[in-house]
Tab-separated table of C-alpha atoms and ligand atoms in Angstrom:
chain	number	residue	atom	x	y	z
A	20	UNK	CA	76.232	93.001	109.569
A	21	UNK	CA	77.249	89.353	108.810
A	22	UNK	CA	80.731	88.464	108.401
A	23	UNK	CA	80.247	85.458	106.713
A	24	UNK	CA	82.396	84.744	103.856
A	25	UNK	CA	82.386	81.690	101.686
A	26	UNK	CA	85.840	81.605	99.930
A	27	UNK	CA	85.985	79.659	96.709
A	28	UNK	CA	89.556	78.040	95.871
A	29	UNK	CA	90.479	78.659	99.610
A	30	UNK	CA	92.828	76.145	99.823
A	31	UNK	CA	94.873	77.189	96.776
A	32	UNK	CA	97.414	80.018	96.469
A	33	UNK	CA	95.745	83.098	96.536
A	34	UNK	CA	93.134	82.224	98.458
A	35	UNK	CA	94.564	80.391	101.903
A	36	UNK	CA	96.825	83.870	102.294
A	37	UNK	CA	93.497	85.578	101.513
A	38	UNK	CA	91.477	82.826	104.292
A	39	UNK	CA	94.197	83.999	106.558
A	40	UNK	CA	93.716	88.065	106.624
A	41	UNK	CA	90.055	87.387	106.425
A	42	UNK	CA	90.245	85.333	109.529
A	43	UNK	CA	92.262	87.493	111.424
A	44	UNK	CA	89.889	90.924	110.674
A	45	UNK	CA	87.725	88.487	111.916
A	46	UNK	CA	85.614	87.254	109.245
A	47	UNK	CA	83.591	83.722	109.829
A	48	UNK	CA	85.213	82.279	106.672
A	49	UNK	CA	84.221	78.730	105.193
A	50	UNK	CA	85.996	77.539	102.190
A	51	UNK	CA	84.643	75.627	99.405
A	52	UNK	CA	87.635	73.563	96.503
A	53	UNK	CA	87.544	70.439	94.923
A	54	UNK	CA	91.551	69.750	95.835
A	55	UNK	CA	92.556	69.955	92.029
A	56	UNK	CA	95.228	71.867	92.782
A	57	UNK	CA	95.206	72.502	96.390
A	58	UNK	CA	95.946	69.938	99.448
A	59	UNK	CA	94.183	69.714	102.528
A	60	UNK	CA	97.306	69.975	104.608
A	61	UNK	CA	96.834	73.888	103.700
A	62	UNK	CA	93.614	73.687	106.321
A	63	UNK	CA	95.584	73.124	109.338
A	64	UNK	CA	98.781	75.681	108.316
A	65	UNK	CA	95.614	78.593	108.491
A	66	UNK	CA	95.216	77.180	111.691
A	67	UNK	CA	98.030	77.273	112.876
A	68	UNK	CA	98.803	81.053	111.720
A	69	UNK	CA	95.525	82.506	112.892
A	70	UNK	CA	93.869	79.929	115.401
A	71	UNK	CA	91.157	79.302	113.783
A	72	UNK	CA	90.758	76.118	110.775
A	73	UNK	CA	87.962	77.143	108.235
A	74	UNK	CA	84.710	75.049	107.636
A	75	UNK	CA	85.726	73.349	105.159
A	76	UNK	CA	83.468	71.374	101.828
A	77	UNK	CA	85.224	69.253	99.396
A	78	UNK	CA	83.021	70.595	96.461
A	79	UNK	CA	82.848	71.518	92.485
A	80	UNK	CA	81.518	74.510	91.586
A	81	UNK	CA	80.139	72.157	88.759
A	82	UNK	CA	77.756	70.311	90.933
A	83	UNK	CA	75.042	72.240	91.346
A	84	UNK	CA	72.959	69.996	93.848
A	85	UNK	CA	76.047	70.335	96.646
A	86	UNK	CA	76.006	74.197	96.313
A	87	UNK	CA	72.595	74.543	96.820
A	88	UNK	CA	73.509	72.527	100.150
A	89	UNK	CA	75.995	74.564	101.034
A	90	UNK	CA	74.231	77.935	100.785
A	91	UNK	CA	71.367	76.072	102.274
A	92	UNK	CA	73.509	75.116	105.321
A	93	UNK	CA	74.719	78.874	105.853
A	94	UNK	CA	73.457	82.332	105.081
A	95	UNK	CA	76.247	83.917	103.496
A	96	UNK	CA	77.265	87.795	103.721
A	97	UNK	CA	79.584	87.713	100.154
A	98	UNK	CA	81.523	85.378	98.475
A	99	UNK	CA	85.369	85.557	96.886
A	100	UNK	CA	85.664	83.991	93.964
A	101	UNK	CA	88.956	82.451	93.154
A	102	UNK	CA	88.053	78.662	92.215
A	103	UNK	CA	89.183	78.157	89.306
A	104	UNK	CA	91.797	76.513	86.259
A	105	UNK	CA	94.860	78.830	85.583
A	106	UNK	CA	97.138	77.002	83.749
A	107	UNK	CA	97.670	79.107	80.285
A	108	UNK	CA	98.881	76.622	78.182
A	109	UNK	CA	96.583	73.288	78.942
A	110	UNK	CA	93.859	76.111	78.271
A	111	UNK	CA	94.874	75.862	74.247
A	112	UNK	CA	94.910	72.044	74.847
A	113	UNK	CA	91.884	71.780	76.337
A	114	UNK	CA	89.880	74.605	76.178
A	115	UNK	CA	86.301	73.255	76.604
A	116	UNK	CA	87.473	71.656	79.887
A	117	UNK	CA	88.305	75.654	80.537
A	118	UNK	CA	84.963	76.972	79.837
A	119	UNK	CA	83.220	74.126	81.844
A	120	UNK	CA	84.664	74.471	84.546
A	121	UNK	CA	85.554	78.453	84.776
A	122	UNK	CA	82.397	79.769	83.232
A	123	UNK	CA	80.064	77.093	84.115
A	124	UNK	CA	81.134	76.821	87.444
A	125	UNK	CA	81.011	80.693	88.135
A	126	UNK	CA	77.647	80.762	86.335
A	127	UNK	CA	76.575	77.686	88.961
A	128	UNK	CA	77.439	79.704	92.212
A	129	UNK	CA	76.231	83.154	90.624
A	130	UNK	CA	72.928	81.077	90.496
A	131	UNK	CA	73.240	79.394	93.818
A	132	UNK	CA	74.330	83.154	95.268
A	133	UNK	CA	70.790	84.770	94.014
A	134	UNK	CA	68.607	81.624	95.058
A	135	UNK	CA	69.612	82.566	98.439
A	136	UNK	CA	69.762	86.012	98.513
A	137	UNK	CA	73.383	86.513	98.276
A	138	UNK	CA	74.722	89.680	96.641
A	139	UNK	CA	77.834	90.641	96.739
A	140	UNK	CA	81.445	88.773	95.193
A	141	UNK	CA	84.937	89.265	94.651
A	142	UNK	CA	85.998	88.205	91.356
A	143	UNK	CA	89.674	86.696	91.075
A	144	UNK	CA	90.027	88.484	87.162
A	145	UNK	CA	93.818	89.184	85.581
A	146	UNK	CA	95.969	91.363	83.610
A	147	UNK	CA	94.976	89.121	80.443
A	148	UNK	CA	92.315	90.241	80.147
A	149	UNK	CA	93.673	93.754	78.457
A	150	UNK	CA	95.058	91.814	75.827
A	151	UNK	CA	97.511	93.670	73.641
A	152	UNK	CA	97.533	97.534	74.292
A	153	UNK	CA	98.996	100.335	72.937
A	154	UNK	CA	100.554	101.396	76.335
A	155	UNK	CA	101.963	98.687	78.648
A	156	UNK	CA	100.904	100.537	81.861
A	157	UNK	CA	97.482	99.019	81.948
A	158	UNK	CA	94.472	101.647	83.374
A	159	UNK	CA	91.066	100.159	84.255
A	160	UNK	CA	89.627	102.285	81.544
A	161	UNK	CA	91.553	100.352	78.875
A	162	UNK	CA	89.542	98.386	76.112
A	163	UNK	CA	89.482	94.460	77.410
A	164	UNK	CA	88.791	90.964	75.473
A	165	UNK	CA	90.727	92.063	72.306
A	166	UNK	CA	93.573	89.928	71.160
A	167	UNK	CA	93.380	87.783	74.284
A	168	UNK	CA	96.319	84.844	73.974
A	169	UNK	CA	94.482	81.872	74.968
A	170	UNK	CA	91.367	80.459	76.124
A	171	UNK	CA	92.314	80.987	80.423
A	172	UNK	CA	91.989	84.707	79.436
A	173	UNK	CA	89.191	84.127	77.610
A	174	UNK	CA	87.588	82.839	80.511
A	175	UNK	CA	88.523	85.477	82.471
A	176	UNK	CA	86.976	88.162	80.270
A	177	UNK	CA	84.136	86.517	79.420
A	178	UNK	CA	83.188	85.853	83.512
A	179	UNK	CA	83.894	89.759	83.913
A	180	UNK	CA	81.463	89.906	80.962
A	181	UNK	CA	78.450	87.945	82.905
A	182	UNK	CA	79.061	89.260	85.940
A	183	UNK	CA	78.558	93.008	84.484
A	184	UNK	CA	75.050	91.210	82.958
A	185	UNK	CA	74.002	90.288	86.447
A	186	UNK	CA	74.113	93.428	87.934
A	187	UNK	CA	72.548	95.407	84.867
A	188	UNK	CA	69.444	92.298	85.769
A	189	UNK	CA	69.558	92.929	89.625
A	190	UNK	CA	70.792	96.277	90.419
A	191	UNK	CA	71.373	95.334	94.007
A	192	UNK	CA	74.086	93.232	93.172
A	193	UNK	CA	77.566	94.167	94.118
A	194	UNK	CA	80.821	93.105	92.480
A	195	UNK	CA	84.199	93.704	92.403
A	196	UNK	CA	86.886	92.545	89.309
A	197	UNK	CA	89.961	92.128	90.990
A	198	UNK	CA	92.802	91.858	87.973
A	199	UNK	CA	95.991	90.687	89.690
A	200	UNK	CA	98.857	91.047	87.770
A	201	UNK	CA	102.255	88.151	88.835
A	202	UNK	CA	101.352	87.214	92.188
A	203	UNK	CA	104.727	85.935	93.784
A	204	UNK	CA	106.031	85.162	97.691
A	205	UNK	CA	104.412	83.586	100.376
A	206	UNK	CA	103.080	84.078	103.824
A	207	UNK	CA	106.245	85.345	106.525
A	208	UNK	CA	105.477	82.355	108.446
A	209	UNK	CA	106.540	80.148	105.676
A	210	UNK	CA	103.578	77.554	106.409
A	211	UNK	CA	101.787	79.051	103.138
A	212	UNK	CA	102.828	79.395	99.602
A	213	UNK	CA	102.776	78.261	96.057
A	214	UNK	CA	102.968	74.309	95.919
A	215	UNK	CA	100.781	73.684	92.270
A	216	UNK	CA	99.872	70.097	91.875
A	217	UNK	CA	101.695	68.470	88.394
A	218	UNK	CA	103.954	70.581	86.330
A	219	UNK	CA	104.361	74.272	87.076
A	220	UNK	CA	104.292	77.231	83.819
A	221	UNK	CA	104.411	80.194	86.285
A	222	UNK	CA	107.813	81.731	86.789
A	223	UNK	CA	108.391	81.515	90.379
A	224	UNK	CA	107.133	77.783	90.771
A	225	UNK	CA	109.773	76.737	88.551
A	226	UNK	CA	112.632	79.284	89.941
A	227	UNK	CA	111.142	76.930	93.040
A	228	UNK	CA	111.783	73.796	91.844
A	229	UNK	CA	115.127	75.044	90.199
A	230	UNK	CA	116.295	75.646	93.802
A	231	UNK	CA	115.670	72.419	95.572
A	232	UNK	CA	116.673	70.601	92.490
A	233	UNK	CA	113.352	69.005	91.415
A	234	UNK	CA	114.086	71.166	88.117
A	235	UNK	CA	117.527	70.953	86.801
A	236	UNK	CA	117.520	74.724	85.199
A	237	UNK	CA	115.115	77.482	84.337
A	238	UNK	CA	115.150	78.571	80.760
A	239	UNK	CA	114.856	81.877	80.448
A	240	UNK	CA	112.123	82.843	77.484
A	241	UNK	CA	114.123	85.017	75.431
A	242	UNK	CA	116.851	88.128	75.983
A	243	UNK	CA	116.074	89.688	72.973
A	244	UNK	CA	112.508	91.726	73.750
A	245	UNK	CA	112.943	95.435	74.025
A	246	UNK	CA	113.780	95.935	77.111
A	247	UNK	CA	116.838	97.390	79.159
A	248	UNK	CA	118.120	93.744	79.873
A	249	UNK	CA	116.243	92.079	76.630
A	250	UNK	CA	114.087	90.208	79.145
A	251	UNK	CA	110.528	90.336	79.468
A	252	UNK	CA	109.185	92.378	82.666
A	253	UNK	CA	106.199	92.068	84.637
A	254	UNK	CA	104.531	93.450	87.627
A	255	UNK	CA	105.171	90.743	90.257
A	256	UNK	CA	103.148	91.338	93.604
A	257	UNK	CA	103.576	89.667	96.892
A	258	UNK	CA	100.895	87.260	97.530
A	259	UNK	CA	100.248	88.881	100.996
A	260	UNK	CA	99.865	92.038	99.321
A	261	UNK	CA	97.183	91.196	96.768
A	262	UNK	CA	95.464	89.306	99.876
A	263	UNK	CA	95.333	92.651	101.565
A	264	UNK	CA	93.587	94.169	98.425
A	265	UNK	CA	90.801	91.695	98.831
A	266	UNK	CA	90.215	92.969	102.785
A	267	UNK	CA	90.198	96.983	100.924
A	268	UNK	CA	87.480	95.814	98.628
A	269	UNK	CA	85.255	94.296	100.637
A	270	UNK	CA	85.346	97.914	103.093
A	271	UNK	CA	84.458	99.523	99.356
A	272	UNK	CA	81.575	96.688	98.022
A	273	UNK	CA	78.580	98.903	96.515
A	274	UNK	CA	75.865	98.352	93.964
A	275	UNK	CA	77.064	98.071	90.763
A	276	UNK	CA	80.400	96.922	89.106
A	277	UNK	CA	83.895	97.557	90.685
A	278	UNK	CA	86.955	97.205	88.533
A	279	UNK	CA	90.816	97.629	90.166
A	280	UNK	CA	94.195	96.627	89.292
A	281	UNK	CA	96.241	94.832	91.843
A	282	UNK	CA	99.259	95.693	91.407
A	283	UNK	CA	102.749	97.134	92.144
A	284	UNK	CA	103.137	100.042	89.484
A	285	UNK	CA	106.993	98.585	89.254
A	286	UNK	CA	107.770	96.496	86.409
A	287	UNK	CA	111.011	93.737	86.611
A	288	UNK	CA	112.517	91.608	83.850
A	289	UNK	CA	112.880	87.993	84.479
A	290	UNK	CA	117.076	88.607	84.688
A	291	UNK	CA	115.704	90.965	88.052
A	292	UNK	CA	113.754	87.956	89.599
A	293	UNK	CA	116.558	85.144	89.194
A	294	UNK	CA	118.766	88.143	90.400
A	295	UNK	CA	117.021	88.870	93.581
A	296	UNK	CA	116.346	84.849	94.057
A	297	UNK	CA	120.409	84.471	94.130
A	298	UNK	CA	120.657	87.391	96.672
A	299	UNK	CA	118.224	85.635	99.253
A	300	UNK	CA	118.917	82.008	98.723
A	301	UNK	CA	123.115	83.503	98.575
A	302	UNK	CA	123.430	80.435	95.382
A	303	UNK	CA	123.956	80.703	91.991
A	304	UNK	CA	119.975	79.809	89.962
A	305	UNK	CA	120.847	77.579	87.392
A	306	UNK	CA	119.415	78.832	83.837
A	307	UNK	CA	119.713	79.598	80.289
A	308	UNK	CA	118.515	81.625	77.649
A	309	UNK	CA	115.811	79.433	75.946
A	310	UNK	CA	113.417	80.207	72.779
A	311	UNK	CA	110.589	83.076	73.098
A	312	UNK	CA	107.187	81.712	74.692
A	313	UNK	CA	104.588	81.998	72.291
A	314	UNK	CA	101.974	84.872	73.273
A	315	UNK	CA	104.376	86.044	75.321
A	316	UNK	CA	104.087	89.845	75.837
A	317	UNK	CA	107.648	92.064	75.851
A	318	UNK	CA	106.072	93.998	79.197
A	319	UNK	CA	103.539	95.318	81.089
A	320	UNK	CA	102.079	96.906	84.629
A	321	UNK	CA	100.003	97.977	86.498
A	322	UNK	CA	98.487	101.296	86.997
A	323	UNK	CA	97.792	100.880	90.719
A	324	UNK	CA	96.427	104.878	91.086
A	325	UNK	CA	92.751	103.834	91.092
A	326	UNK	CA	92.851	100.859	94.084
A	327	UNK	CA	95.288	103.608	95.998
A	328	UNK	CA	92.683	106.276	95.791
A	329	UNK	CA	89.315	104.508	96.071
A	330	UNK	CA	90.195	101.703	98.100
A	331	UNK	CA	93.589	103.341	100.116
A	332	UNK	CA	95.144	99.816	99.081
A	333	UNK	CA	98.762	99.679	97.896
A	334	UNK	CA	101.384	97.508	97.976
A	335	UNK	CA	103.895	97.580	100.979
A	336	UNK	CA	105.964	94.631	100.213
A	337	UNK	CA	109.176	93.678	97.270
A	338	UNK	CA	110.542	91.697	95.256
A	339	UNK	CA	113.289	90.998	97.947
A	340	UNK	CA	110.565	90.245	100.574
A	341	UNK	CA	108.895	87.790	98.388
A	342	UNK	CA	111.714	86.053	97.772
A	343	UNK	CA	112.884	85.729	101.330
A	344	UNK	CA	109.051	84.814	101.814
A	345	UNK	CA	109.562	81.962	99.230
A	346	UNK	CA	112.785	80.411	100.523
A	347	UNK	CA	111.476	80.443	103.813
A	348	UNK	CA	108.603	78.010	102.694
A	349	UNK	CA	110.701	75.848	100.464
A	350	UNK	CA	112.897	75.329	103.674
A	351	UNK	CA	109.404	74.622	105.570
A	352	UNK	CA	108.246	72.285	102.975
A	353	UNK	CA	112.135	70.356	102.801
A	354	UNK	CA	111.498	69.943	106.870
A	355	UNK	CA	108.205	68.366	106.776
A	356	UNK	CA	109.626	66.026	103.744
A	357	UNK	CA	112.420	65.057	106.198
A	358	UNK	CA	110.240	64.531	108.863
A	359	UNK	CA	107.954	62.441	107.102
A	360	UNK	CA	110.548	60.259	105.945
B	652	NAD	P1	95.240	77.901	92.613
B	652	NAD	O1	95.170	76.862	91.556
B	652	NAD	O2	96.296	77.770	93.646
B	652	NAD	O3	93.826	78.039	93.352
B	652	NAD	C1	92.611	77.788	92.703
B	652	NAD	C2	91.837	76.786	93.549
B	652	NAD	O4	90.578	76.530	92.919
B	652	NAD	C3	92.554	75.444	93.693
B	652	NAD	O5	92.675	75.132	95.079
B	652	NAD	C4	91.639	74.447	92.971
B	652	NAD	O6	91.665	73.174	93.575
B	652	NAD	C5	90.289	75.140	93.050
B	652	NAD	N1	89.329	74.796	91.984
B	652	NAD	C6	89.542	74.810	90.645
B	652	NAD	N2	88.411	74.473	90.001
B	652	NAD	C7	87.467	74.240	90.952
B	652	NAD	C8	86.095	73.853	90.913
B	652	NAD	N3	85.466	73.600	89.757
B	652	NAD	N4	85.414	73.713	92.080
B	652	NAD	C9	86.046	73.936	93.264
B	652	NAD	N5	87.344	74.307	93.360
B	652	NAD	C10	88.042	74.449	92.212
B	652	NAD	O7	95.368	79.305	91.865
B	652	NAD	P2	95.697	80.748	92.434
B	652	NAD	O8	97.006	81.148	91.874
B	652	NAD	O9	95.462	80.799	93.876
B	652	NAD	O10	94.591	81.595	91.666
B	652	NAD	C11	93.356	81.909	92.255
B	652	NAD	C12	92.518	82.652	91.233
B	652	NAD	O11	93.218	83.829	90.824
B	652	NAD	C13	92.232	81.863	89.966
B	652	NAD	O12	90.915	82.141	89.541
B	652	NAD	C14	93.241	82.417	88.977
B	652	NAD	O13	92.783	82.299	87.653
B	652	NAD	C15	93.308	83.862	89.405
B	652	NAD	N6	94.554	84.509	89.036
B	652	NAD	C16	95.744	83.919	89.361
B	652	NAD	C17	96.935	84.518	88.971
B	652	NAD	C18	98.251	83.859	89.260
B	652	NAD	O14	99.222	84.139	88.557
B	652	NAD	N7	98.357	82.997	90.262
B	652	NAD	C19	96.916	85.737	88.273
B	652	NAD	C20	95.678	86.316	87.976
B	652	NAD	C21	94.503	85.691	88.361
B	653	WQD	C1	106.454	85.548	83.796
B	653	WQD	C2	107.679	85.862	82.967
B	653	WQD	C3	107.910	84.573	80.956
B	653	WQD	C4	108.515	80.720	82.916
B	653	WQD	C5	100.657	84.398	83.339
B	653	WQD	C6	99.269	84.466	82.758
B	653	WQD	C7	98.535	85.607	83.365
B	653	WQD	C8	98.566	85.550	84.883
B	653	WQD	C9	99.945	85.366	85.418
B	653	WQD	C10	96.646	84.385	85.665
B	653	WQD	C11	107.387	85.904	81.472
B	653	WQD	C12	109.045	84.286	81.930
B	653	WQD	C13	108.299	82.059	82.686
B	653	WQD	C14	109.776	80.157	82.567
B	653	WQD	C15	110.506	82.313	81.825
B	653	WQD	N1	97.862	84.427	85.416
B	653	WQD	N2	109.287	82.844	82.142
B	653	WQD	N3	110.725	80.993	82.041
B	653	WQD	O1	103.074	84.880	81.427
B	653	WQD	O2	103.333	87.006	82.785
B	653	WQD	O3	101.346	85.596	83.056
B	653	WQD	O4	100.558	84.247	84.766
B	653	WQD	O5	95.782	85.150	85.353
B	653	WQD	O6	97.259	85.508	82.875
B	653	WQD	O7	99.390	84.630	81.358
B	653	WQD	O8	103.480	84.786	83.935
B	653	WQD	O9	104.879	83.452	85.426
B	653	WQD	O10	104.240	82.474	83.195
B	653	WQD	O11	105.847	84.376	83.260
B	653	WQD	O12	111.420	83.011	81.335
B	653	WQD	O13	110.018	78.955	82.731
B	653	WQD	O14	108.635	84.817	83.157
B	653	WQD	O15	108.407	84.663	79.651
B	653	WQD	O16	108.144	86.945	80.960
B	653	WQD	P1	102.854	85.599	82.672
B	653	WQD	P2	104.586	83.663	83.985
């Protein structure tokens, strides 16, 4: 069997910790991102983890003509699919640029993937996609697309959407949803992690940026939800965890439509991250208690059962490991600052 895997958004979070476990099971991974929110730098920290730097194409998903050239160039086993915009609030701002480039660019490579025989992906889907549900454990068998927040998760469902309509057209197609729930941490070696290009909305980013002073404090959305501590929770998985989920699913990739939650199971409130931030980094996070976020949801999980049954994936890794994970790449990053100086 081939072991070639083109990974879309490679060089971006989730995918360069993804490059790297592919790599070392010994995949022949090439990588295909346009650098919106990714640098090229990331190409030679794979290397240097695993030995081996990716092929590697500067390319949009939205030019059709350099895809076809690409799956020209190489016969392709399966694709992962995690190119993509993610930022939830420039979605409301701009939502057409969301639907161009999400949906039309997934629609471009599911086209390019049939022209040339390809037939099986990984789809990089999320928890918005349930919407607003009665229960806040979210089960794969849960209604999606209802009440979505904003256009992102739009985009999301509606991708999950086409991809189901492909595989009802060719039977012989294969895909897997992935919905990841609040991927957090970075790789052990510290040479990988979150480093978003422009202004951060995620959580951890800005606990980031809080740290090394780039942000002066992190406002905490609101201590008034009903939870124990009045702050929102969330089901925050380490990056190298939900990279290991990919390498279960593609063991598991048959005909038809797969759907699994990535996630821990293990909700924590906001007050719990900056917490177990302070333990690692042994210094006080400076923050406040700021306004709700609108759309913001009081809590929710995952309901991992499924992905731990069918797939033997589950999570191995905390809160406390991502964090030590995290401050061990800010420190990398600070050195190679310095060094560049
Ligand atoms: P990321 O921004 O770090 O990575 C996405 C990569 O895709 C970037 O390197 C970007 O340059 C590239 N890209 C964007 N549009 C492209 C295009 N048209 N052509 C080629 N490359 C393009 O984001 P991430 O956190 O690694 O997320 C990966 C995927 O997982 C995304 O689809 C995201 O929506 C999804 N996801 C992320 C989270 C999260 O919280 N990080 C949660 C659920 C789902
Ligand atoms: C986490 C918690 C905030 C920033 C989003 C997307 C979702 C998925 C993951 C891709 C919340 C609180 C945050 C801050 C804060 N992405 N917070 N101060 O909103 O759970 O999910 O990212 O698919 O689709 O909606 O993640 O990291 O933005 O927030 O207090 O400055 O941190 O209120 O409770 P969220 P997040």
């Amino acid at each position: 069997m081939s072991r070639k895997i083109l990974v879309t958004g490679g060089t971006g979070y989730i995918g360069s910790h993804t490059v790297v476990e592919l790599i070392n099971a010994g995949y022949e991974v090439e990588i295909l991102d346009n650098l919106f929110n990714s640098k090229i730098t990331v190409l030679n920290r794979i290397a240097q983890i695993t030995g081996k730097k990716p092929k590697f194409y500067e390319a949009d998903l939205r030019d059709k003509a350099t895809l076809d050239k690409i799956f020209n160039d190489t016969q392709y086993d399966s694709v992962i699919h995690f190119a993509g915009l993610k930022a939830v609030g420039e979605s409301v701002e701009k939502p057409l640029e969301y639907y161009e480039n999400n949906i039309g660019g997934t629609v471009n490579l599911i086209e390019a993937m049939r022209a040339h025989g390809v037939k099986k992906i990984i789809f990089s889907s999320s928890a918005t996609v349930y919407g607003v549900q009665e229960s806040p454990e979210y089960v794969e068998t849960m209604t999606t697309g209802g009440q979505l927040a904003n256009p992102y998760g739009r985009t999301k469902y509606f991708i999950e959407e086409i991809l189901k309509d492909t595989c009802t057209a060719d039977p012989e197609f294969q895909v897997a949803l992935l919905r990841y729930f609040n991927p957090i941490g970075a790789h052990p070696s510290g040479l990988l992690g979150e480093d978003p290009n422009g202004i951060p909305n995620n959580l951890m980013p800005i606990v980031m940026r809080v740290s090394d002073g780039r942000i002066e404090k992190l406002a905490v959305y609101g201590d008034d939800y009903p939870t124990a501590d009045g702050t929102c929770r969330r089901d925050y998985i380490h990056v190298v965890d939900l990279a290991k989920g990919h390498m279960a699913m593609l063991d598991h990739l048959k005909p038809g439509v797969a759907i699994f939650n990535l996630g821990t199971g293990q909700p924590n409130s906001v007050k719990e991250i900056i917490s177990a931030f302070e333990k690692a980094s042994g210094k006080a996070l400076p923050h406040y208690i700021a306004d709700r976020r609108a759309g913001d949801l009081p809590e929710f999980w995952a309901n991992p059962t499924k992905a731990k049954v069918e797939l033997g994936w589950q999570t191995e890794l905390t809160i406390d490991d991502a964090m030590r994970d995290t401050l061990k790449f800010l420190e990398h990053e600070k050195q190679q600052s310095l060094s560049q100086k």
